[in-house]
């Protein structure tokens, strides 16, 4: 090569550098995939479907007919209330960019700075989704959690008390726990706890608050004496079925991307639930002589609750075992413990969501092990991870338990928690809302 040709080649190389640099920049630039965005939009709608009409019908069918409409109203109004609160300050308190272990800060009050071009990170480096879809997805989680609580004191609480307690509770309990578990600066997140879709944030939180509420408000008039059977198991199963379908958005959507991780969460949402249904029905058949539809529906929810924290890290067979174990423990609390202690958790929120959430959260530490079909690495230590899971559960119970007790006291001393005895006997549909779910 002549000297002239060498210089020409060097010049051509320098000329190509901007293109190489541009290509390298393009490789590391955040990428938004339309498939991920579409999946997250669908998942968000599925979680909304879980609340309305899923949870509303599930709970509505379980109460007496004179209280059906009141449960539908409570679920509807809590959903609307929490959505407004989430946009005003809830998202900021949970995911506002603050570096504290308990609080996300004030940086995104009223969604300040969020535009259609704002992006949120996913679990894959360089892959992002629009921040608005992340906000909406998390908003549905915030909305369903306080709605779960009302099942514990259904048929006897003031409507105004439900609304005030829900507003206070999401502020003092839900948003801080969501920050602790899911935000990169959060206390429980940095402990290394695994909670894929909300075992602590949603189910343990709701279950503990529900138990305290049931104890605080006291049993229904005639509890243990009058017939209080569900007025429509048909609607209960319709609601349970909608919850199962919607739960795929809850679990698989928590992957934030439409990839193999989402499919793992999807199949686990099938298998854990199936295992739990069979376990509950089998226990009933063995111990009572007959398997009931109420038991099957209860097992369905128990399995979904248990797999929520584990959906993205356990294998499908492990999910079956986890669902079956959780179903058996929940059955014991619903059929034995509640009767022994005499508390009136009307729709077994603590017995299924609280206990199922605890079993699922701790079981996640066990079944994530690669030797049991989970996604843990070669250096995964069952004992160490399970101990972290137990600590995360304990922190959640302590935070929620103390704060919920104070909030119930505040509401009771200000506007009162419980309706009058005569109103309770007539039913909350007419006395609280002036309507009736059914007309003869």
Coordinates of C-alpha atoms in Angstrom, one line a residue:
X1 CA 0.0 0.0 0.0
X2 CA 1.4 3.4 -0.9
X3 CA 1.7 6.2 1.6
X4 CA -1.2 8.1 -0.2
X5 CA -3.4 5.0 -0.1
X6 CA -2.6 4.6 3.6
X7 CA -3.6 8.1 4.5
X8 CA -6.8 7.7 2.4
X9 CA -7.7 4.6 4.4
X10 CA -7.0 6.4 7.7
X11 CA -9.2 9.3 6.6
X12 CA -12.0 7.0 5.6
X13 CA -11.7 5.3 9.0
X14 CA -12.1 8.7 10.8
X15 CA -15.0 9.6 8.6
X16 CA -16.8 6.4 9.7
X17 CA -16.3 7.1 13.4
X18 CA -19.5 9.2 13.8
X19 CA -21.5 6.4 12.2
X20 CA -19.9 3.8 14.6
X21 CA -20.6 6.1 17.6
X22 CA -24.1 6.6 16.5
X23 CA -24.6 2.9 16.1
X24 CA -23.1 2.3 19.6
X25 CA -25.4 4.9 21.1
X26 CA -28.4 3.3 19.4
X27 CA -27.5 0.0 21.0
X28 CA -27.6 1.4 24.5
X29 CA -30.5 3.8 24.0
X30 CA -33.7 2.7 25.9
X31 CA -36.0 0.7 23.8
X32 CA -39.8 0.7 24.0
X33 CA -41.5 -2.4 22.5
X34 CA -45.1 -2.0 21.3
X35 CA -45.8 -5.6 22.4
X36 CA -44.7 -4.9 26.0
X37 CA -46.9 -1.8 26.0
X38 CA -49.9 -3.6 24.6
X39 CA -49.5 -6.4 27.2
X40 CA -49.2 -3.9 30.0
X41 CA -52.3 -2.1 28.9
X42 CA -54.3 -5.3 28.7
X43 CA -52.9 -6.4 32.1
X44 CA -54.1 -3.1 33.7
X45 CA -57.6 -3.7 32.3
X46 CA -57.5 -7.3 33.6
X47 CA -56.7 -6.1 37.2
X48 CA -59.6 -3.5 37.0
X49 CA -61.8 -6.4 35.8
X50 CA -60.7 -8.2 39.0
X51 CA -62.3 -5.4 41.1
X52 CA -65.3 -4.5 39.0
X53 CA -67.1 -6.8 38.6
X54 CA -64.9 -9.7 39.9
X55 CA -64.4 -8.9 43.6
X56 CA -67.7 -7.1 43.9
X57 CA -69.7 -10.1 42.7
X58 CA -67.5 -12.6 44.7
X59 CA -68.2 -10.7 47.9
X60 CA -71.7 -9.8 47.0
X61 CA -72.7 -13.4 46.5
X62 CA -71.3 -14.3 49.9
X63 CA -73.3 -11.9 51.9
X64 CA -77.1 -12.0 52.6
X65 CA -79.3 -10.6 49.9
X66 CA -80.2 -7.5 52.0
X67 CA -76.5 -6.4 51.9
X68 CA -75.7 -7.3 48.3
X69 CA -75.9 -3.8 46.9
X70 CA -73.9 -2.3 49.8
X71 CA -70.9 -4.5 49.0
X72 CA -71.1 -3.6 45.3
X73 CA -71.2 0.0 46.3
X74 CA -68.3 -0.2 48.6
X75 CA -66.1 -1.9 46.0
X76 CA -67.1 0.7 43.3
X77 CA -66.5 3.7 45.5
X78 CA -63.2 2.5 47.0
X79 CA -61.9 2.0 43.4
X80 CA -62.8 5.5 42.3
X81 CA -61.5 7.1 45.5
X82 CA -58.1 5.3 45.4
X83 CA -57.7 6.1 41.8
X84 CA -58.0 9.8 42.5
X85 CA -55.7 9.6 45.5
X86 CA -53.2 7.7 43.5
X87 CA -52.9 10.4 40.9
X88 CA -52.9 13.3 43.4
X89 CA -50.2 11.9 45.7
X90 CA -50.2 8.1 46.0
X91 CA -47.9 7.4 43.0
X92 CA -45.4 10.0 44.3
X93 CA -45.5 8.6 47.8
X94 CA -44.7 5.1 46.5
X95 CA -42.6 5.7 43.4
X96 CA -41.7 9.4 43.5
X97 CA -38.0 9.0 43.2
X98 CA -37.2 9.6 46.8
X99 CA -34.2 7.7 48.3
X100 CA -35.7 7.0 51.7
X101 CA -36.5 3.4 52.7
X102 CA -40.1 4.1 53.6
X103 CA -41.3 7.0 51.4
X104 CA -41.1 7.9 47.7
X105 CA -41.2 11.6 48.2
X106 CA -43.1 14.5 46.8
X107 CA -41.5 14.7 43.4
X108 CA -44.4 13.4 41.4
X109 CA -47.4 15.0 43.2
X110 CA -50.3 15.4 40.7
X111 CA -48.0 13.3 38.3
X112 CA -45.7 16.3 37.9
X113 CA -43.3 15.9 35.0
X114 CA -45.0 12.8 33.6
X115 CA -45.8 13.0 29.8
X116 CA -46.6 10.5 27.1
X117 CA -42.8 10.4 26.4
X118 CA -41.9 9.6 30.0
X119 CA -40.5 6.0 30.4
X120 CA -40.3 3.6 33.3
X121 CA -37.7 0.8 33.6
X122 CA -38.5 -2.9 33.4
X123 CA -36.6 -5.9 34.6
X124 CA -34.4 -5.9 31.4
X125 CA -31.7 -3.3 31.1
X126 CA -32.4 -0.9 28.2
X127 CA -36.1 -2.0 27.9
X128 CA -38.7 0.6 29.0
X129 CA -42.4 1.1 29.0
X130 CA -44.4 4.4 29.1
X131 CA -44.6 5.7 32.6
X132 CA -48.4 6.3 32.2
X133 CA -49.0 2.6 31.7
X134 CA -46.9 1.8 34.8
X135 CA -48.8 4.4 36.8
X136 CA -52.1 3.0 35.7
X137 CA -51.1 -0.6 36.3
X138 CA -49.9 0.2 39.9
X139 CA -53.1 2.2 40.4
X140 CA -55.2 -0.9 40.0
X141 CA -53.2 -2.7 42.6
X142 CA -53.7 0.2 45.0
X143 CA -57.4 0.2 44.3
X144 CA -58.1 -3.5 44.9
X145 CA -56.2 -3.8 48.2
X146 CA -58.5 -1.7 50.4
X147 CA -61.5 -3.2 48.6
X148 CA -60.4 -6.7 49.8
X149 CA -60.5 -5.5 53.4
X150 CA -64.2 -4.7 53.4
X151 CA -65.1 -8.4 53.3
X152 CA -64.0 -8.9 56.9
X153 CA -66.7 -6.5 58.3
X154 CA -69.3 -6.7 55.6
X155 CA -72.9 -6.2 56.5
X156 CA -72.2 -4.0 59.6
X157 CA -70.0 -1.0 58.8
X158 CA -71.0 2.6 58.0
X159 CA -70.5 3.6 54.3
X160 CA -68.8 6.8 55.4
X161 CA -66.4 4.9 57.7
X162 CA -65.4 2.6 54.8
X163 CA -64.5 5.6 52.6
X164 CA -62.6 7.5 55.3
X165 CA -60.7 4.4 56.5
X166 CA -59.8 3.5 52.9
X167 CA -58.4 7.0 52.2
X168 CA -56.4 7.0 55.4
X169 CA -55.3 3.4 55.1
X170 CA -53.8 3.6 51.6
X171 CA -51.9 6.7 52.6
X172 CA -50.4 5.4 55.9
X173 CA -50.1 1.7 55.1
X174 CA -50.4 0.8 51.4
X175 CA -48.2 3.5 49.8
X176 CA -45.3 3.0 52.3
X177 CA -45.3 -0.8 52.0
X178 CA -45.5 -0.6 48.2
X179 CA -42.4 1.7 48.3
X180 CA -40.6 -0.6 50.8
X181 CA -41.2 -3.7 48.6
X182 CA -41.1 -2.5 45.0
X183 CA -39.1 0.7 44.8
X184 CA -35.4 0.5 44.3
X185 CA -34.8 2.5 47.4
X186 CA -37.2 0.6 49.6
X187 CA -36.3 -1.2 52.8
X188 CA -37.7 -4.6 52.0
X189 CA -36.5 -4.4 48.3
X190 CA -32.9 -3.8 49.5
X191 CA -33.2 -6.7 51.9
X192 CA -33.5 -8.9 48.9
X193 CA -37.0 -10.1 49.5
X194 CA -38.9 -11.7 46.6
X195 CA -42.4 -10.4 46.0
X196 CA -43.3 -10.7 42.4
X197 CA -46.8 -9.4 42.4
X198 CA -47.9 -8.4 45.9
X199 CA -47.9 -11.1 48.5
X200 CA -46.9 -8.6 51.2
X201 CA -48.1 -5.4 49.6
X202 CA -51.6 -6.6 48.7
X203 CA -52.6 -9.8 50.5
X204 CA -50.8 -9.7 53.9
X205 CA -51.5 -6.0 54.1
X206 CA -55.2 -6.5 53.4
X207 CA -55.5 -9.6 55.6
X208 CA -54.0 -8.1 58.7
X209 CA -56.1 -4.9 58.4
X210 CA -59.2 -7.1 57.8
X211 CA -58.6 -9.1 61.0
X212 CA -58.1 -6.0 63.1
X213 CA -61.2 -4.5 61.6
X214 CA -63.3 -7.6 62.4
X215 CA -62.1 -7.6 66.0
X216 CA -62.5 -3.9 66.4
X217 CA -66.1 -3.7 65.0
X218 CA -67.2 -7.0 66.5
X219 CA -69.5 -9.8 65.1
X220 CA -72.6 -9.3 63.2
X221 CA -75.9 -9.3 65.1
X222 CA -77.0 -12.9 65.4
X223 CA -73.6 -14.3 64.5
X224 CA -73.4 -17.9 65.5
X225 CA -77.1 -18.1 66.0
X226 CA -78.8 -16.9 62.8
X227 CA -78.5 -18.3 59.3
X228 CA -75.8 -16.3 57.5
X229 CA -75.2 -18.4 54.5
X230 CA -74.2 -16.8 51.1
X231 CA -77.3 -15.7 49.3
X232 CA -76.0 -16.6 45.8
X233 CA -73.2 -19.1 45.3
X234 CA -73.9 -18.6 41.6
X235 CA -72.7 -15.0 41.7
X236 CA -69.8 -16.0 44.0
X237 CA -68.5 -18.4 41.5
X238 CA -69.0 -15.9 38.7
X239 CA -66.9 -13.5 40.7
X240 CA -64.3 -16.0 41.5
X241 CA -64.0 -17.0 37.9
X242 CA -63.5 -13.4 36.9
X243 CA -60.9 -13.0 39.6
X244 CA -59.0 -16.0 38.2
X245 CA -59.0 -14.5 34.7
X246 CA -58.1 -11.0 35.9
X247 CA -55.3 -12.5 38.1
X248 CA -53.3 -13.2 34.9
X249 CA -53.0 -9.4 34.5
X250 CA -52.1 -9.2 38.2
X251 CA -49.3 -11.8 38.0
X252 CA -48.1 -12.0 34.5
X253 CA -48.5 -8.3 34.1
X254 CA -46.1 -7.8 37.0
X255 CA -43.3 -9.0 34.7
X256 CA -43.7 -5.6 32.9
X257 CA -42.7 -7.3 29.6
X258 CA -44.3 -9.7 27.2
X259 CA -41.6 -12.4 27.3
X260 CA -40.7 -15.8 28.9
X261 CA -41.0 -14.4 32.4
X262 CA -44.6 -13.4 31.8
X263 CA -45.4 -16.9 30.5
X264 CA -43.9 -18.5 33.6
X265 CA -46.1 -16.3 35.8
X266 CA -49.0 -17.2 33.5
X267 CA -48.7 -21.0 33.8
X268 CA -48.1 -20.7 37.6
X269 CA -51.3 -18.8 37.9
X270 CA -53.0 -21.8 36.3
X271 CA -51.3 -24.6 38.2
X272 CA -51.1 -23.1 41.7
X273 CA -54.9 -22.4 41.6
X274 CA -55.7 -25.8 40.3
X275 CA -53.7 -27.4 43.0
X276 CA -55.4 -25.3 45.7
X277 CA -58.9 -26.0 44.4
X278 CA -58.2 -29.8 44.5
X279 CA -56.6 -29.6 48.0
X280 CA -59.5 -27.6 49.6
X281 CA -62.2 -29.8 48.0
X282 CA -60.3 -32.9 48.9
X283 CA -60.0 -31.9 52.6
X284 CA -63.7 -31.1 52.7
X285 CA -64.6 -34.5 51.2
X286 CA -62.3 -36.2 53.7
X287 CA -63.2 -34.3 56.8
X288 CA -66.9 -33.4 56.2
X289 CA -67.9 -36.1 53.7
X290 CA -68.9 -33.6 51.0
X291 CA -66.9 -31.2 48.8
X292 CA -68.7 -27.8 48.5
X293 CA -68.7 -25.2 45.8
X294 CA -67.9 -22.6 48.5
X295 CA -64.9 -24.6 49.4
X296 CA -63.8 -24.9 45.8
X297 CA -64.2 -21.1 45.3
X298 CA -62.2 -20.5 48.6
X299 CA -59.4 -22.8 47.4
X300 CA -59.3 -21.0 44.1
X301 CA -58.7 -17.7 45.8
X302 CA -56.2 -19.2 48.3
X303 CA -54.1 -20.6 45.4
X304 CA -54.1 -17.3 43.6
X305 CA -53.1 -15.5 46.8
X306 CA -50.3 -17.9 47.5
X307 CA -48.8 -17.8 44.1
X308 CA -48.9 -14.0 43.8
X309 CA -45.4 -13.4 45.4
X310 CA -44.0 -16.5 43.7
X311 CA -45.4 -16.4 40.2
X312 CA -42.2 -15.2 38.5
X313 CA -39.7 -17.3 40.3
X314 CA -41.1 -20.8 41.0
X315 CA -41.7 -23.6 38.6
X316 CA -45.2 -24.9 37.6
X317 CA -44.9 -28.1 39.7
X318 CA -43.7 -26.1 42.7
X319 CA -46.6 -23.8 42.2
X320 CA -49.0 -26.7 42.4
X321 CA -47.4 -27.8 45.7
X322 CA -47.4 -24.2 47.1
X323 CA -51.0 -23.7 46.1
X324 CA -52.0 -27.0 47.8
X325 CA -50.1 -26.2 51.0
X326 CA -51.6 -22.7 51.2
X327 CA -55.1 -24.1 50.6
X328 CA -54.7 -26.6 53.4
X329 CA -53.4 -24.0 55.9
X330 CA -56.1 -21.5 54.9
X331 CA -58.8 -24.2 55.3
X332 CA -57.5 -24.8 58.9
X333 CA -57.8 -21.1 59.7
X334 CA -61.2 -20.7 58.2
X335 CA -62.7 -24.0 59.5
X336 CA -61.0 -24.3 62.9
X337 CA -59.1 -21.2 64.1
X338 CA -61.9 -18.7 63.4
X339 CA -64.5 -20.9 65.1
X340 CA -62.2 -21.5 68.1
X341 CA -61.5 -17.8 68.7
X342 CA -65.0 -16.7 67.7
X343 CA -64.1 -13.6 65.6
X344 CA -66.4 -12.7 62.8
X345 CA -64.2 -12.3 59.7
X346 CA -67.4 -12.3 57.5
X347 CA -65.9 -13.4 54.2
X348 CA -62.6 -14.9 55.5
X349 CA -60.3 -12.1 54.3
X350 CA -57.7 -12.9 56.9
X351 CA -58.1 -16.6 56.7
X352 CA -57.5 -16.6 53.0
X353 CA -55.7 -13.4 51.9
X354 CA -53.7 -12.9 55.1
X355 CA -52.8 -16.5 55.8
X356 CA -52.4 -17.4 52.1
X357 CA -50.2 -14.4 51.6
X358 CA -48.0 -15.4 54.5
X359 CA -47.7 -19.0 53.3
X360 CA -47.0 -17.8 49.7
X361 CA -44.4 -15.2 50.7
X362 CA -42.5 -17.7 52.9
X363 CA -42.9 -20.5 50.4
X364 CA -41.5 -18.3 47.7
X365 CA -38.1 -18.5 49.5
X366 CA -38.3 -22.3 49.3
X367 CA -39.7 -23.1 45.9
X368 CA -37.6 -20.5 44.0
X369 CA -34.7 -22.9 44.6
X370 CA -33.4 -24.4 41.3
X371 CA -33.5 -27.9 42.8
X372 CA -37.2 -27.5 43.2
X373 CA -37.8 -26.1 39.7
X374 CA -37.4 -22.4 40.6
X375 CA -35.4 -19.7 38.8
X376 CA -32.8 -19.2 41.6
X377 CA -29.1 -19.3 40.6
X378 CA -26.6 -22.0 41.4
X379 CA -25.6 -20.1 44.6
X380 CA -29.3 -19.9 45.7
X381 CA -29.6 -20.6 49.5
X382 CA -33.1 -21.7 50.6
X383 CA -32.5 -21.0 54.3
X384 CA -31.1 -17.5 53.7
X385 CA -33.8 -16.5 51.3
X386 CA -36.5 -17.9 53.4
X387 CA -35.3 -16.0 56.4
X388 CA -35.4 -12.8 54.4
X389 CA -38.9 -13.6 53.3
X390 CA -39.9 -14.1 57.0
X391 CA -38.4 -10.8 57.9
X392 CA -40.4 -9.1 55.1
X393 CA -43.6 -10.7 56.3
X394 CA -42.9 -9.6 59.9
X395 CA -42.2 -6.0 58.8
X396 CA -45.4 -5.9 56.8
X397 CA -47.5 -7.3 59.6
X398 CA -46.0 -5.0 62.2
X399 CA -46.4 -1.8 60.0
X400 CA -49.9 -2.7 58.9
X401 CA -51.1 -3.9 62.3
X402 CA -50.0 -0.9 64.3
X403 CA -51.1 1.7 61.7
X404 CA -54.5 0.0 61.0
X405 CA -55.3 -0.1 64.7
X406 CA -54.7 3.6 65.1
X407 CA -56.7 4.3 61.9
X408 CA -59.7 2.3 63.1
X409 CA -59.6 4.2 66.4
X410 CA -59.5 7.5 64.6
X411 CA -62.5 6.6 62.4
X412 CA -64.5 5.2 65.2
X413 CA -63.9 8.3 67.4
X414 CA -64.8 10.7 64.6
X415 CA -67.7 9.4 62.6
X416 CA -68.2 5.9 64.1
X417 CA -67.5 2.5 62.5
X418 CA -70.6 0.5 63.0
X419 CA -74.2 1.0 61.9
X420 CA -77.1 1.0 64.4
X421 CA -78.4 -2.4 65.3
X422 CA -81.8 -1.8 63.7
X423 CA -80.1 -0.7 60.5
X424 CA -78.0 -3.8 60.5
X425 CA -81.1 -6.0 60.9
X426 CA -82.9 -4.3 58.0
X427 CA -79.8 -4.5 55.8
X428 CA -77.4 -1.9 54.5
X429 CA -78.9 -1.8 51.0
X430 CA -81.9 0.1 52.1
X431 CA -80.6 1.8 55.3
X432 CA -77.3 3.1 53.8
X433 CA -78.1 3.5 50.1
X434 CA -81.9 3.6 49.8
X435 CA -81.8 0.9 47.2
X436 CA -82.2 -2.8 46.9
X437 CA -80.3 -5.3 44.9
X438 CA -83.4 -7.3 44.2
X439 CA -87.1 -6.6 43.8
X440 CA -89.7 -9.2 44.3

